[in-house]
Each structure stands twice: as structure tokens, then as C-alpha cells.
Amino acid sequence: MNISAKTGHVSLVGAGPGDPDLLTIKALKAIQSADVVVYDRLVADGIVALIPETAERIFAGKSCKKKAMTQDEINALLVELAGRGAHVVRLKGGDPLLFGRGGEEALELVRHGIAFEMVPGITSAQGCAAYAGIPLTHRGLATGVRFITGHRTAPEEAQMPLELNWASLADPETTLVIYMGLANLEIITAQLIKHGLAANTPAAAIEQGTTSAQKLLTATLADIAQKVVQAAFEPPTLIIIGKVVSLAESLAWFVNQLPDNNQKNVKYFTELSH
Ligand code: SAH
């Protein structure tokens, strides 16, 4: 790392949802000019491969061999590297400021007087929806969209039940996109039905969206929790709930380009009424 006589700074960069071609030009430029890249588990291999040989790579996510770094350790690492004069790229899946803790890291940099920039990425909600043929809003079907977490990540909240404002979420005109929703899907769907969202509201699960391993299932609010278990969905999976999901079968495009062994996705389409 040649960092002499340089002022350190951090670029908080979104890597997008998976397909490396969804990286922004600004993100690519930041990666290409980095002295060191600190990246997460959700950053696709094809994007890690774009990191120049000259840059140091630091993996901050979980792996079989190593335990994940804690958020405090990551914050301290960014401060230390930038303090040494490096251009640090903090590379995160999707958008760094959507369920990505980019804000927390930026606050830490501010506390230490370290210069930074934010480079937004295509969030998985947008990427997965587009590659599943689901418009997040559509005239007559949805007037808005909400991005929600289905999982509490703060340590002090880990043991708490998932408490969201269910009454406000149970709106038939709003598309709901649930990040990290797989483990709590049964609770989420039951609460939405209890609070008045129709049991036959279309719902979709998308695993590894935008990649050649993308898996797509459409079902209803009443049976999606059971169907994702039957179809052995695994993280990262995104859940989309709302009438717009009914367009997925008509607008399917990406699934048709996948290799034959991926065509099993198609049979996961459940009959949904428009
Ligand atoms: N900052 C990220 C979200 C991180 S939270 C973003 O903007 O997308 C992690 C969750 O994102 C996962 O549990 C999953 O719900 C979702 N996710 C991220 N990438 C995904 C992908 N390629 N396919 C499906 N879901 C994805």
C-alpha cells in the first residue's frame, strides 16, 4: 500500500445486489483508486474480483473459518486505515445506507474528523424486483412502497419479539419489501393478515436476486411462509408483498435467460389473480 503523503479518506460504497454490471461507474472508480477495500459477505465475487491487485483486501463478513468482525471493530479499522493516509473503500452489498449500517460508520468517521463520501448502490429491493419482473409501484396496484427490516439486529433487541407497526403496514395500496425477513416470515405474514391485509395478497420470495443463482417463488400472504420452507429458501432472500407481485409471471424476463438447470424457478409461480 503506497499511502505516503496522502490524506486518508473513506468512500462508503454500495456494491449493488449481486450482478456486477449493476455497479455504478462512481463505485467502480472508487474501487479502482482504493488503497484498501473493506468488504462484506454480501458483496458478489465478481465485484471483489474488480479490486486492483495493488489494493489490500479485508473481509469483514462471516466466513466458515473466521468469525465476523463486530461493528465496533469495523469502525475502529476504518478510522485506523484512514488515519494512516489510505483511501479506504468500505464496500457493502446493495446500498450502504439501507440496512447497511453506513450511517453508523459515517458518524464514527465524523467523530474522528475523517473525510468521507457516500456512493449509493442499487439496493436489493430494486435489483430483485426488476430481475423478478415486479414493478414496485404500478398504476392501479400500488401507490407507494416501504422497505422494512424483518429482523432486529441490535444486540439489545435480539431477544425481543419483532414489533413493527403492523396496522400501518397492512395497507393494500402499498408494496412492502422485507429485508432479512426469512426467519420471521411466519410471524410477519400472520401479523399482516391479523391487521387486515387480505390473505390472498400476492407475495414473492427472491433468493440471490440478480445473479445466475436467482430463485423466485410467488405465492400468497397466507402460504408464502410455508412455501419458502418447502422450497428450501436461504439467505439472502428478499420478500415482496403486494398486488404488484401479480405481474411477475407476465413480466418474467431474467428467469428466461438463466441456464436450464435454473428453469425450476418457473414452476414456483403460483396462480395469482391480477
Ligand atoms: N444494504 C443491503 C441490505 C443489507 S441487509 C441492500 O441495500 O440491499 C441484508 C438483506 O438484504 C438480506 O437478508 C436480504 O433480505 C437482502 N438482500 C441483499 N442482497 C440480496 C440478493 N441478492 N437477493 C435477495 N435478497 C438480498
XYZ file of N, CA and C and ligand atoms in Angstrom:
848
model
N 0.851 -1.191 0.000
C 0.000 0.000 0.000
C 0.893 1.250 0.000
N 0.837 2.049 -1.067
C 1.648 3.260 -1.127
C 0.793 4.447 -0.704
N 0.917 4.834 0.553
C -0.009 5.851 1.061
C 0.722 7.061 1.617
N 1.990 7.173 1.308
C 2.747 8.270 1.898
C 2.230 9.613 1.381
N 2.274 10.599 2.229
C 1.930 11.983 1.891
C 0.520 12.122 1.305
N -0.385 11.248 1.695
C -1.764 11.396 1.221
C -2.668 11.615 2.420
N -3.759 12.295 2.175
C -4.722 12.446 3.256
C -5.693 11.283 3.159
N -5.902 10.622 4.274
C -6.795 9.468 4.251
C -8.245 9.878 4.125
N -8.993 9.077 3.459
C -10.438 9.293 3.412
C -11.137 7.971 3.120
N -12.424 7.959 3.419
C -13.197 6.723 3.275
C -14.326 6.943 2.274
N -14.468 6.005 1.349
C -15.633 6.005 0.459
C -16.553 4.891 0.936
N -17.760 5.250 1.333
C -18.764 4.245 1.721
C -19.536 3.895 0.458
N -19.264 2.707 -0.073
C -19.700 2.401 -1.437
C -20.706 1.247 -1.462
N -21.780 1.432 -2.215
C -22.749 0.365 -2.424
C -22.327 -0.490 -3.607
N -22.295 -1.798 -3.414
C -21.867 -2.725 -4.474
C -23.044 -3.222 -5.298
N -24.256 -2.817 -4.933
C -25.427 -3.326 -5.654
C -25.782 -4.732 -5.197
N -26.840 -5.290 -5.770
C -27.411 -6.527 -5.241
C -26.715 -7.824 -5.641
N -25.815 -7.806 -6.607
C -25.167 -9.073 -6.977
C -24.549 -9.006 -8.356
N -25.387 -8.778 -9.371
C -24.882 -8.681 -10.747
C -23.823 -7.571 -10.804
N -22.566 -7.904 -11.127
C -21.523 -6.873 -11.133
C -21.821 -5.728 -12.098
N -22.600 -6.005 -13.133
C -22.932 -4.942 -14.090
C -23.855 -3.886 -13.490
N -24.384 -4.132 -12.308
C -25.231 -3.133 -11.655
C -24.433 -2.192 -10.759
N -23.133 -2.335 -10.770
C -22.272 -1.404 -10.030
C -22.331 -0.046 -10.731
N -22.329 1.050 -9.972
C -22.303 2.363 -10.636
C -20.877 2.668 -11.097
N -20.760 3.592 -12.050
C -19.431 3.992 -12.535
C -18.649 4.621 -11.384
N -19.333 5.373 -10.550
C -18.651 6.024 -9.419
C -18.111 4.981 -8.437
N -18.893 3.928 -8.216
C -18.433 2.857 -7.324
C -17.201 2.177 -7.923
N -17.248 1.915 -9.220
C -16.118 1.256 -9.883
C -14.860 2.121 -9.793
N -15.018 3.427 -10.023
C -13.861 4.330 -9.930
C -13.279 4.325 -8.519
N -14.158 4.313 -7.515
C -13.677 4.307 -6.118
C -12.895 3.021 -5.858
N -13.412 1.897 -6.322
C -12.729 0.604 -6.113
C -11.369 0.626 -6.802
N -11.345 1.157 -8.013
C -10.093 1.156 -8.784
C -9.026 2.070 -8.183
N -9.454 3.072 -7.410
C -8.456 4.002 -6.845
C -8.187 3.721 -5.362
N -8.699 2.600 -4.855
C -8.571 2.311 -3.415
C -7.166 1.822 -3.054
N -6.718 2.175 -1.843
C -5.524 1.547 -1.270
C -5.911 0.281 -0.526
N -7.110 0.328 0.042
C -7.598 -0.821 0.801
C -9.117 -0.898 0.683
N -9.633 -2.113 0.537
C -11.078 -2.306 0.430
C -11.524 -3.219 1.579
N -12.453 -2.700 2.367
C -13.029 -3.495 3.458
C -14.423 -3.905 2.992
N -14.625 -5.212 2.758
C -15.886 -5.618 2.125
C -16.647 -6.651 2.944
N -17.931 -6.721 2.634
C -18.850 -7.588 3.373
C -19.136 -8.883 2.637
N -19.751 -9.779 3.372
C -20.161 -11.085 2.853
C -21.088 -10.965 1.635
N -21.956 -9.955 1.624
C -22.941 -9.858 0.537
C -22.374 -9.293 -0.758
N -21.114 -8.862 -0.729
C -20.521 -8.331 -1.961
C -20.184 -9.503 -2.880
N -20.723 -9.453 -4.114
C -20.572 -10.581 -5.039
C -19.106 -10.807 -5.415
N -18.761 -12.080 -5.641
C -17.381 -12.442 -6.022
C -16.918 -11.660 -7.247
N -17.828 -11.479 -8.210
C -17.485 -10.771 -9.444
C -17.092 -9.326 -9.177
N -17.542 -8.776 -8.075
C -17.182 -7.398 -7.726
C -15.874 -7.389 -6.934
N -15.714 -8.366 -6.066
C -14.431 -8.485 -5.334
C -13.288 -8.632 -6.354
N -13.586 -9.327 -7.467
C -12.556 -9.546 -8.497
C -12.123 -8.240 -9.168
N -12.911 -7.180 -9.007
C -12.560 -5.889 -9.631
C -11.577 -5.077 -8.782
N -11.327 -5.540 -7.565
C -10.388 -4.817 -6.684
C -8.983 -4.976 -7.269
N -8.271 -3.848 -7.480
C -6.948 -3.974 -8.099
C -5.975 -4.785 -7.239
N -5.037 -5.430 -7.889
C -4.007 -6.246 -7.210
C -3.250 -5.430 -6.166
N -3.089 -4.133 -6.472
C -2.293 -3.257 -5.610
C -3.001 -2.909 -4.305
N -4.296 -3.130 -4.249
C -5.059 -2.756 -3.048
C -5.142 -3.922 -2.071
N -5.094 -3.563 -0.806
C -5.262 -4.588 0.230
C -6.758 -4.928 0.343
N -7.065 -6.215 0.528
C -8.459 -6.633 0.687
C -8.693 -7.100 2.119
N -9.681 -6.550 2.764
C -10.001 -7.000 4.122
C -11.459 -7.439 4.147
N -11.677 -8.703 4.480
C -13.031 -9.266 4.530
C -13.607 -9.067 5.929
N -14.727 -8.355 6.015
C -15.295 -8.047 7.331
C -16.528 -8.894 7.648
N -16.925 -9.732 6.691
C -18.143 -10.520 6.915
C -17.847 -11.882 7.496
N -18.890 -12.669 7.572
C -18.754 -14.014 8.149
C -18.131 -14.992 7.149
N -17.341 -15.903 7.631
C -16.879 -16.997 6.775
C -16.787 -18.238 7.651
N -16.586 -19.397 7.025
C -16.536 -20.629 7.814
C -15.362 -20.574 8.796
N -14.243 -20.034 8.303
C -13.020 -20.081 9.127
C -13.001 -19.001 10.193
N -13.384 -17.788 9.776
C -13.244 -16.658 10.691
C -14.597 -16.170 11.163
N -14.643 -15.674 12.396
C -15.879 -15.059 12.882
C -15.998 -13.666 12.287
N -17.241 -13.201 12.142
C -17.446 -11.859 11.604
C -16.828 -10.831 12.546
N -16.341 -9.743 11.963
C -15.860 -8.639 12.793
C -17.085 -7.957 13.403
N -16.932 -7.444 14.614
C -18.058 -6.704 15.199
C -18.093 -5.315 14.576
N -19.240 -4.644 14.739
C -19.352 -3.293 14.169
C -18.304 -2.368 14.788
N -18.047 -2.512 16.082
C -17.024 -1.662 16.731
C -15.654 -1.906 16.123
N -15.351 -3.177 15.837
C -14.052 -3.499 15.224
C -13.940 -2.904 13.824
N -15.028 -2.970 13.081
C -15.012 -2.397 11.723
C -14.822 -0.874 11.809
N -15.572 -0.235 12.707
C -15.442 1.220 12.861
C -13.994 1.588 13.187
N -13.411 0.852 14.120
C -12.032 1.150 14.545
C -11.057 0.931 13.389
N -11.302 -0.104 12.608
C -10.430 -0.406 11.464
C -10.470 0.726 10.428
N -11.668 1.201 10.120
C -11.801 2.280 9.127
C -11.054 3.528 9.598
N -11.218 3.841 10.876
C -10.554 5.026 11.442
C -9.039 4.851 11.374
N -8.577 3.660 11.713
C -7.131 3.414 11.730
C -6.537 3.504 10.321
N -7.177 2.845 9.367
C -6.656 2.827 7.988
C -6.647 4.233 7.390
N -7.744 4.961 7.576
C -7.800 6.323 7.029
C -6.801 7.218 7.760
N -6.625 6.964 9.052
C -5.655 7.737 9.850
C -4.237 7.550 9.343
N -3.970 6.412 8.683
C -2.641 6.164 8.121
C -2.479 6.787 6.739
N -3.525 7.465 6.259
C -3.432 8.149 4.972
C -4.003 7.392 3.804
N -4.657 6.273 4.058
C -5.158 5.445 2.948
C -6.490 5.959 2.402
N -6.709 5.685 1.116
C -8.066 5.811 0.578
C -8.737 4.471 0.823
N -9.673 4.489 1.745
C -10.338 3.259 2.153
C -11.690 3.169 1.447
N -11.942 2.048 0.794
C -13.280 1.826 0.251
C -13.981 0.826 1.157
N -15.070 1.278 1.742
C -15.898 0.399 2.568
C -17.042 -0.074 1.670
N -16.928 -1.328 1.232
C -17.812 -1.850 0.194
C -18.882 -2.747 0.812
N -20.137 -2.387 0.537
C -21.251 -3.125 1.140
C -22.236 -3.576 0.074
N -22.935 -4.666 0.343
C -23.953 -5.151 -0.588
C -25.090 -4.144 -0.717
N -25.657 -4.040 -1.907
C -26.804 -3.147 -2.111
C -26.413 -1.699 -1.943
N -27.178 -0.988 -1.125
C -26.898 0.410 -0.805
C -26.365 0.475 0.621
N -25.317 1.263 0.848
C -24.721 1.254 2.196
C -25.614 1.859 3.270
N -26.601 2.652 2.838
C -27.429 3.371 3.813
C -28.800 2.730 4.000
N -29.006 1.578 3.376
C -30.275 0.852 3.575
C -29.955 -0.461 4.270
N -30.267 -0.529 5.538
C -29.969 -1.709 6.352
C -28.514 -2.137 6.170
N -27.637 -1.154 6.075
C -26.234 -1.456 5.816
C -25.297 -0.837 6.847
N -25.837 -0.141 7.803
C -25.044 0.471 8.865
C -24.067 1.525 8.360
N -24.299 1.992 7.135
C -23.436 3.035 6.579
C -23.497 4.303 7.430
N -24.667 4.601 7.942
C -24.829 5.797 8.778
C -24.002 5.716 10.050
N -23.990 4.531 10.659
C -23.212 4.364 11.898
C -21.725 4.558 11.635
N -21.265 4.002 10.524
C -19.840 4.116 10.198
C -19.489 5.569 9.874
N -20.389 6.244 9.162
C -20.133 7.648 8.816
C -20.069 8.502 10.089
N -20.952 8.232 11.055
C -20.938 9.007 12.308
C -19.606 8.831 13.040
N -19.088 7.607 12.993
C -17.804 7.331 13.636
C -16.678 8.117 12.937
N -16.746 8.189 11.617
C -15.730 8.939 10.868
C -15.819 10.426 11.204
N -17.035 10.927 11.319
C -17.225 12.339 11.691
C -16.604 12.592 13.065
N -16.854 11.670 13.995
C -16.306 11.818 15.357
C -14.788 11.933 15.338
N -14.148 11.272 14.362
C -12.682 11.288 14.294
C -12.166 12.279 13.258
N -13.038 13.101 12.727
C -12.617 14.133 11.773
C -12.064 13.560 10.473
N -12.552 12.402 10.074
C -12.054 11.763 8.839
C -12.999 12.074 7.674
N -12.400 12.502 6.559
C -13.206 12.844 5.379
C -13.824 11.586 4.781
N -15.028 11.717 4.286
C -15.670 10.556 3.656
C -16.619 11.005 2.556
N -16.973 10.064 1.710
C -18.021 10.292 0.713
C -18.949 9.080 0.731
N -20.165 9.295 0.269
C -21.126 8.194 0.188
C -21.444 7.926 -1.282
N -21.317 6.694 -1.686
C -21.605 6.310 -3.070
C -22.775 5.313 -3.027
N -23.970 5.789 -3.362
C -25.126 4.885 -3.249
C -25.040 3.712 -4.206
N -25.689 2.629 -3.830
C -25.737 1.458 -4.708
C -27.187 1.090 -4.974
N -27.394 0.257 -5.960
C -28.751 -0.245 -6.210
C -29.088 -1.199 -5.075
N -30.119 -0.867 -4.342
C -30.489 -1.712 -3.212
C -31.149 -3.008 -3.713
N -31.090 -4.042 -2.885
C -31.617 -5.339 -3.328
C -33.108 -5.259 -3.645
N -33.837 -4.358 -2.991
C -35.268 -4.223 -3.304
C -35.445 -3.867 -4.777
N -34.657 -2.919 -5.243
C -34.781 -2.503 -6.645
C -34.247 -3.576 -7.586
N -33.084 -4.120 -7.235
C -32.472 -5.121 -8.102
C -33.330 -6.376 -8.208
N -33.744 -6.900 -7.056
C -34.515 -8.150 -7.054
C -35.867 -7.946 -7.723
N -36.509 -6.810 -7.439
C -37.821 -6.562 -8.034
C -37.699 -6.508 -9.556
N -36.727 -5.752 -10.052
C -36.580 -5.609 -11.504
C -36.268 -6.958 -12.152
N -35.386 -7.744 -11.539
C -34.995 -9.027 -12.143
C -36.078 -10.096 -11.960
N -37.033 -9.811 -11.059
C -38.166 -10.737 -10.915
C -39.355 -10.272 -11.750
N -39.221 -9.151 -12.439
C -40.338 -8.629 -13.245
C -41.451 -8.056 -12.384
N -41.069 -7.443 -11.259
C -42.078 -6.862 -10.355
C -41.850 -5.347 -10.267
N -42.741 -4.546 -10.842
C -42.618 -3.092 -10.658
C -43.012 -2.760 -9.209
N -42.193 -2.029 -8.492
C -42.511 -1.797 -7.069
C -43.729 -0.885 -6.905
N -43.944 0.014 -7.869
C -45.220 0.735 -7.921
C -45.792 0.501 -9.312
N -47.091 0.568 -9.407
C -47.744 0.353 -10.706
C -49.124 0.974 -10.603
N -49.491 1.727 -11.624
C -50.795 2.396 -11.571
C -51.914 1.403 -11.315
N -52.722 1.691 -10.342
C -53.854 0.818 -10.036
C -53.519 -0.311 -9.074
N -52.231 -0.568 -8.862
C -51.858 -1.672 -7.961
C -51.133 -1.203 -6.699
N -50.291 -0.192 -6.814
C -49.580 0.289 -5.618
C -49.238 1.767 -5.778
N -49.569 2.537 -4.766
C -49.277 3.975 -4.812
C -47.977 4.312 -4.088
N -47.383 3.313 -3.450
C -46.136 3.575 -2.737
C -45.477 2.274 -2.345
N -44.282 2.407 -1.766
C -43.520 1.214 -1.392
C -42.815 1.484 -0.068
N -42.724 0.453 0.761
C -41.994 0.596 2.041
C -40.931 -0.481 2.150
N -39.746 -0.080 2.566
C -38.640 -1.009 2.809
C -38.575 -1.258 4.320
N -38.651 -2.511 4.708
C -38.776 -2.848 6.145
C -37.761 -3.926 6.510
N -37.273 -3.880 7.735
C -36.450 -4.987 8.208
C -37.334 -6.024 8.904
N -37.079 -7.286 8.635
C -37.836 -8.354 9.285
C -37.046 -8.980 10.420
N -35.992 -8.281 10.828
C -35.096 -8.878 11.819
C -34.448 -7.776 12.639
N -34.435 -7.965 13.938
C -33.768 -6.986 14.810
C -32.293 -7.313 14.856
N -31.450 -6.320 14.629
C -30.019 -6.637 14.607
C -29.252 -6.071 15.802
N -29.827 -5.088 16.493
C -29.108 -4.538 17.649
C -29.061 -5.601 18.739
N -27.895 -5.803 19.381
C -27.773 -6.875 20.375
C -28.814 -6.773 21.486
N -29.141 -5.553 21.894
C -30.091 -5.397 22.996
C -31.526 -5.755 22.559
N -31.730 -5.852 21.233
C -33.081 -6.164 20.737
C -33.213 -7.618 20.276
N -32.083 -8.331 20.272
C -32.055 -9.669 19.656
C -33.098 -10.614 20.241
N -33.342 -10.512 21.529
C -34.286 -11.429 22.170
C -35.718 -10.913 22.148
N -35.899 -9.695 21.621
C -37.246 -9.118 21.655
C -38.078 -9.645 20.481
N -39.408 -9.774 20.677
C -40.245 -10.169 19.539
C -40.215 -9.057 18.492
N -40.465 -9.455 17.244
C -40.454 -8.472 16.164
C -41.691 -7.589 16.304
N -41.497 -6.346 16.735
C -42.646 -5.457 16.893
C -42.563 -4.341 15.881
N -43.410 -4.431 14.881
C -43.476 -3.370 13.883
C -44.867 -2.760 13.977
N -45.044 -1.616 13.323
C -46.368 -1.003 13.333
C -47.239 -1.717 12.299
N -47.747 -2.883 12.706
C -48.450 -3.767 11.766
C -49.654 -3.095 11.130
N -50.396 -2.318 11.938
C -51.612 -1.681 11.405
C -51.255 -0.763 10.242
N -50.146 -0.041 10.365
C -49.790 0.880 9.278
C -49.212 0.114 8.087
N -48.636 -1.055 8.338
C -48.042 -1.837 7.241
C -49.100 -2.582 6.426
N -50.224 -2.870 7.064
C -51.273 -3.667 6.399
C -52.115 -2.785 5.472
N -51.467 -2.203 4.467
C -52.139 -1.290 3.542
C -52.138 -1.912 2.149
N -53.292 -2.237 1.605
C -53.346 -2.940 0.313
C -52.809 -2.128 -0.863
N -52.644 -0.813 -0.689
C -52.148 0.026 -1.797
C -50.630 0.186 -1.752
N -49.984 -0.326 -0.717
C -48.535 -0.138 -0.554
C -47.799 -1.454 -0.753
N -46.745 -1.424 -1.564
C -45.892 -2.611 -1.702
C -44.958 -2.656 -0.491
N -44.840 -3.821 0.109
C -43.906 -3.986 1.234
C -42.707 -4.794 0.747
N -41.527 -4.317 1.041
C -40.320 -5.084 0.727
C -39.645 -5.389 2.058
N -39.458 -6.665 2.332
C -38.916 -7.049 3.636
C -37.511 -7.619 3.472
N -36.550 -6.907 4.055
C -35.162 -7.351 4.085
C -34.995 -8.249 5.308
N -34.135 -9.229 5.219
C -33.820 -10.102 6.362
C -35.107 -10.697 6.956
N -36.051 -11.061 6.083
C -37.361 -11.466 6.581
C -37.599 -12.967 6.627
N -36.600 -13.749 6.232
C -36.830 -15.183 6.081
C -37.177 -15.863 7.411
N -36.378 -15.613 8.428
C -36.556 -16.330 9.704
C -37.889 -15.984 10.367
N -38.338 -14.754 10.189
C -39.577 -14.329 10.857
C -40.781 -14.290 9.926
N -40.677 -14.948 8.782
C -41.730 -14.784 7.770
C -43.110 -15.226 8.254
N -43.141 -16.277 9.041
C -44.437 -16.752 9.525
C -45.096 -15.703 10.432
N -44.297 -15.111 11.309
C -44.824 -14.069 12.212
C -45.284 -12.854 11.400
N -44.452 -12.468 10.441
C -44.752 -11.267 9.644
C -46.068 -11.434 8.883
N -46.203 -12.567 8.196
C -47.418 -12.763 7.388
C -48.656 -12.899 8.287
N -48.514 -13.587 9.409
C -49.657 -13.754 10.323
C -50.104 -12.399 10.880
N -49.138 -11.556 11.238
C -49.486 -10.229 11.785
C -50.163 -9.357 10.733
N -49.668 -9.431 9.504
C -50.261 -8.594 8.446
C -51.705 -9.027 8.183
N -51.941 -10.341 8.194
C -53.306 -10.835 7.978
C -54.194 -10.429 9.167
N -53.648 -10.594 10.365
C -54.399 -10.214 11.573
C -54.791 -8.731 11.546
N -53.922 -7.915 10.963
C -54.197 -6.471 10.935
C -54.926 -6.034 9.664
N -55.451 -7.004 8.914
C -56.393 -6.643 7.862
C -55.919 -6.786 6.429
N -54.667 -7.168 6.195
C -54.235 -7.357 4.800
C -54.806 -8.695 4.302
N -55.399 -8.669 3.102
C -56.091 -9.867 2.595
C -55.138 -11.050 2.497
N -55.627 -12.212 2.905
C -54.801 -13.422 2.907
C -54.367 -13.813 1.495
N -55.133 -13.397 0.476
C -54.751 -13.753 -0.898
C -53.890 -12.675 -1.578
N -53.367 -11.729 -0.795
C -52.434 -10.733 -1.352
C -51.224 -11.465 -1.922
N -50.836 -11.162 -3.170
C -49.664 -11.823 -3.742
C -48.383 -11.500 -2.976
N -47.485 -12.483 -2.913
C -46.213 -12.303 -2.207
C -45.131 -13.074 -2.966
N -43.921 -12.538 -2.937
C -42.814 -13.204 -3.642
C -41.613 -13.340 -2.723
N -40.841 -14.392 -2.945
C -39.538 -14.548 -2.282
C -38.498 -14.633 -3.390
N -37.405 -13.899 -3.227
C -36.334 -13.910 -4.229
C -35.018 -14.159 -3.506
N -34.391 -15.289 -3.848
C -33.090 -15.623 -3.236
C -31.992 -15.280 -4.235
N -30.907 -14.703 -3.729
C -29.754 -14.338 -4.585
C -30.175 -13.624 -5.858
N -31.053 -12.648 -5.672
C -31.589 -11.916 -6.815
C -30.504 -11.264 -7.654
N -30.758 -11.172 -8.937
C -29.890 -10.562 -9.961
C -28.682 -11.415 -10.327
N -28.536 -12.583 -9.703
C -27.401 -13.459 -10.026
C -27.909 -14.674 -10.816
N -26.975 -15.441 -11.358
C -27.388 -16.617 -12.132
C -27.976 -17.696 -11.234
N -27.849 -17.514 -9.916
C -28.440 -18.473 -8.975
C -29.790 -17.994 -8.461
N -30.316 -16.940 -9.061
C -31.591 -16.383 -8.563
C -32.692 -17.432 -8.519
N -33.408 -17.402 -7.398
C -34.527 -18.321 -7.199
C -35.735 -17.446 -6.887
N -36.837 -17.729 -7.549
C -38.026 -16.891 -7.374
C -39.238 -17.758 -7.093
N -40.002 -17.350 -6.113
C -41.238 -18.067 -5.792
C -42.326 -17.029 -5.608
N -43.482 -17.263 -6.207
C -44.605 -16.390 -5.885
C -45.696 -17.221 -5.230
N -46.392 -16.600 -4.304
C -47.418 -17.306 -3.535
C -48.392 -16.256 -3.011
N -49.094 -16.588 -1.962
C -49.971 -15.584 -1.343
C -49.471 -15.319 0.076
N -50.000 -14.249 0.651
C -49.613 -13.908 2.020
C -49.884 -15.091 2.957
N -50.950 -15.818 2.658
C -51.339 -16.922 3.543
C -50.379 -18.108 3.465
N -49.794 -18.354 2.284
C -48.995 -19.589 2.192
C -47.518 -19.391 1.861
N -47.063 -18.144 1.745
C -45.661 -17.970 1.340
C -44.686 -18.499 2.398
N -45.027 -18.341 3.674
C -44.095 -18.768 4.734
C -43.841 -20.281 4.624
N -44.918 -21.012 4.398
C -44.808 -22.470 4.263
C -44.076 -22.839 2.969
N -44.357 -22.113 1.900
C -43.750 -22.458 0.608
C -42.249 -22.177 0.548
N -41.795 -21.131 1.222
C -40.340 -20.880 1.193
C -39.596 -21.966 1.967
N -40.252 -22.526 2.979
C -39.635 -23.630 3.720
C -39.573 -24.869 2.824
N -40.702 -25.160 2.180
C -40.747 -26.329 1.265
C -39.710 -26.217 0.156
N -39.517 -24.997 -0.344
C -38.595 -24.795 -1.468
C -37.169 -24.514 -0.970
N -36.960 -24.649 0.343
C -35.629 -24.528 0.964
C -34.923 -23.211 0.626
N -35.660 -22.117 0.731
C -35.029 -20.814 0.510
C -34.028 -20.507 1.617
N -32.948 -19.846 1.217
C -31.894 -19.500 2.174
C -31.535 -18.031 2.028
N -30.894 -17.439 3.035
C -30.438 -16.064 2.879
C -29.329 -15.980 1.820
N -29.165 -14.887 1.102
C -30.002 -13.698 1.193
C -31.280 -13.838 0.377
N -32.395 -13.648 1.063
C -33.704 -13.691 0.403
C -34.471 -12.418 0.746
N -35.118 -11.891 -0.254
C -35.925 -10.693 -0.086
C -37.393 -11.080 -0.282
N -38.275 -10.490 0.500
C -39.707 -10.771 0.380
C -40.423 -9.518 -0.141
N -41.270 -9.702 -1.125
C -42.074 -8.582 -1.636
C -43.540 -8.965 -1.495
N -44.317 -8.081 -0.868
C -45.740 -8.349 -0.643
C -46.552 -7.219 -1.268
N -47.557 -7.597 -2.047
C -48.430 -6.567 -2.613
C -48.960 -6.990 -3.966
N -49.956 -6.262 -4.425
C -50.638 -6.632 -5.684
C -49.690 -6.624 -6.883
N -48.611 -5.824 -6.808
C -47.670 -5.755 -7.941
C -47.015 -7.107 -8.239
N -46.960 -7.968 -7.235
C -46.333 -9.289 -7.438
C -47.095 -10.087 -8.497
N -48.379 -9.753 -8.682
C -49.191 -10.485 -9.667
C -48.670 -10.279 -11.092
N -47.799 -9.288 -11.316
C -47.259 -9.034 -12.661
C -46.030 -9.886 -12.967
N -45.488 -10.549 -11.936
C -44.191 -11.234 -12.102
C -44.197 -12.267 -13.223
N -45.267 -12.999 -13.338
C -45.272 -14.066 -14.343
C -45.319 -13.464 -15.755
N -46.167 -12.445 -15.950
C -46.254 -11.809 -17.277
C -44.955 -11.099 -17.630
N -44.297 -10.523 -16.638
C -43.110 -9.706 -16.919
C -41.796 -10.452 -16.705
N -41.880 -11.751 -16.494
C -40.643 -12.527 -16.277
C -39.730 -12.358 -17.489
N -38.508 -11.972 -17.280
C -37.542 -11.854 -18.392
C -36.224 -12.506 -18.000
N -35.793 -12.215 -16.782
C -34.469 -12.687 -16.377
C -34.449 -14.201 -16.228
N -35.527 -14.713 -15.646
C -35.618 -16.146 -15.401
C -35.495 -16.921 -16.717
N -35.973 -16.319 -17.814
C -35.905 -16.985 -19.122
C -34.496 -17.024 -19.683
N -33.617 -16.180 -19.128
C -32.231 -16.153 -19.620
C -31.323 -17.068 -18.807
N -31.844 -17.562 -17.697
C -30.999 -18.383 -16.827
C -30.743 -19.742 -17.468
N -29.632 -20.396 -17.112
C -29.369 -21.714 -17.673
C -30.500 -22.688 -17.332
N -30.604 -23.746 -18.133
C -31.704 -24.691 -17.988
C -31.897 -25.204 -16.569
N -30.775 -25.449 -15.883
C -30.919 -26.011 -14.539
C -31.520 -25.006 -13.561
N -31.732 -23.781 -14.011
C -32.389 -22.795 -13.160
C -33.861 -22.612 -13.506
N -34.299 -23.257 -14.576
C -35.671 -23.045 -15.030
C -36.681 -23.567 -14.006
N -36.202 -24.303 -13.023
C -37.107 -24.766 -11.954
C -37.817 -23.595 -11.269
N -37.224 -22.411 -11.398
C -37.869 -21.238 -10.814
C -39.295 -21.074 -11.310
N -39.461 -21.343 -12.596
C -40.739 -21.050 -13.232
C -41.857 -21.840 -12.578
N -41.574 -23.054 -12.204
C -42.656 -23.868 -11.641
C -43.066 -23.388 -10.237
N -42.263 -22.468 -9.684
C -42.655 -21.935 -8.387
C -43.753 -20.879 -8.487
N -44.074 -20.457 -9.741
C -45.140 -19.483 -9.862
C -46.451 -20.073 -9.409
N -47.106 -19.385 -8.506
C -48.427 -19.811 -8.056
C -49.456 -19.011 -8.866
N -50.560 -19.618 -9.175
C -51.624 -18.886 -9.880
C -52.059 -17.701 -9.029
N -51.939 -16.513 -9.592
C -52.377 -15.323 -8.853
C -53.323 -14.539 -9.739
N -54.349 -13.967 -9.129
C -55.276 -13.188 -9.940
C -54.766 -11.750 -10.033
N -54.920 -11.124 -11.181
C -54.473 -9.730 -11.358
C -55.486 -8.801 -10.729
N -27.671 -2.881 2.165
C -28.330 -4.007 1.547
C -29.187 -4.775 2.526
C -28.426 -5.468 3.610
S -29.473 -6.367 4.707
C -29.159 -3.527 0.368
O -29.307 -2.317 0.160
O -29.656 -4.368 -0.367
C -29.343 -7.997 4.061
C -30.636 -8.417 3.386
O -30.743 -7.828 2.103
C -30.760 -9.900 3.140
O -31.202 -10.583 4.292
C -31.790 -9.940 2.038
O -33.089 -9.765 2.562
C -31.440 -8.702 1.241
N -30.586 -8.999 0.090
C -29.397 -8.457 -0.191
N -28.922 -8.908 -1.376
C -29.856 -9.763 -1.858
C -29.975 -10.544 -3.035
N -29.032 -10.552 -3.976
N -31.082 -11.299 -3.188
C -32.047 -11.315 -2.267
N -32.000 -10.592 -1.140
C -30.929 -9.813 -0.931
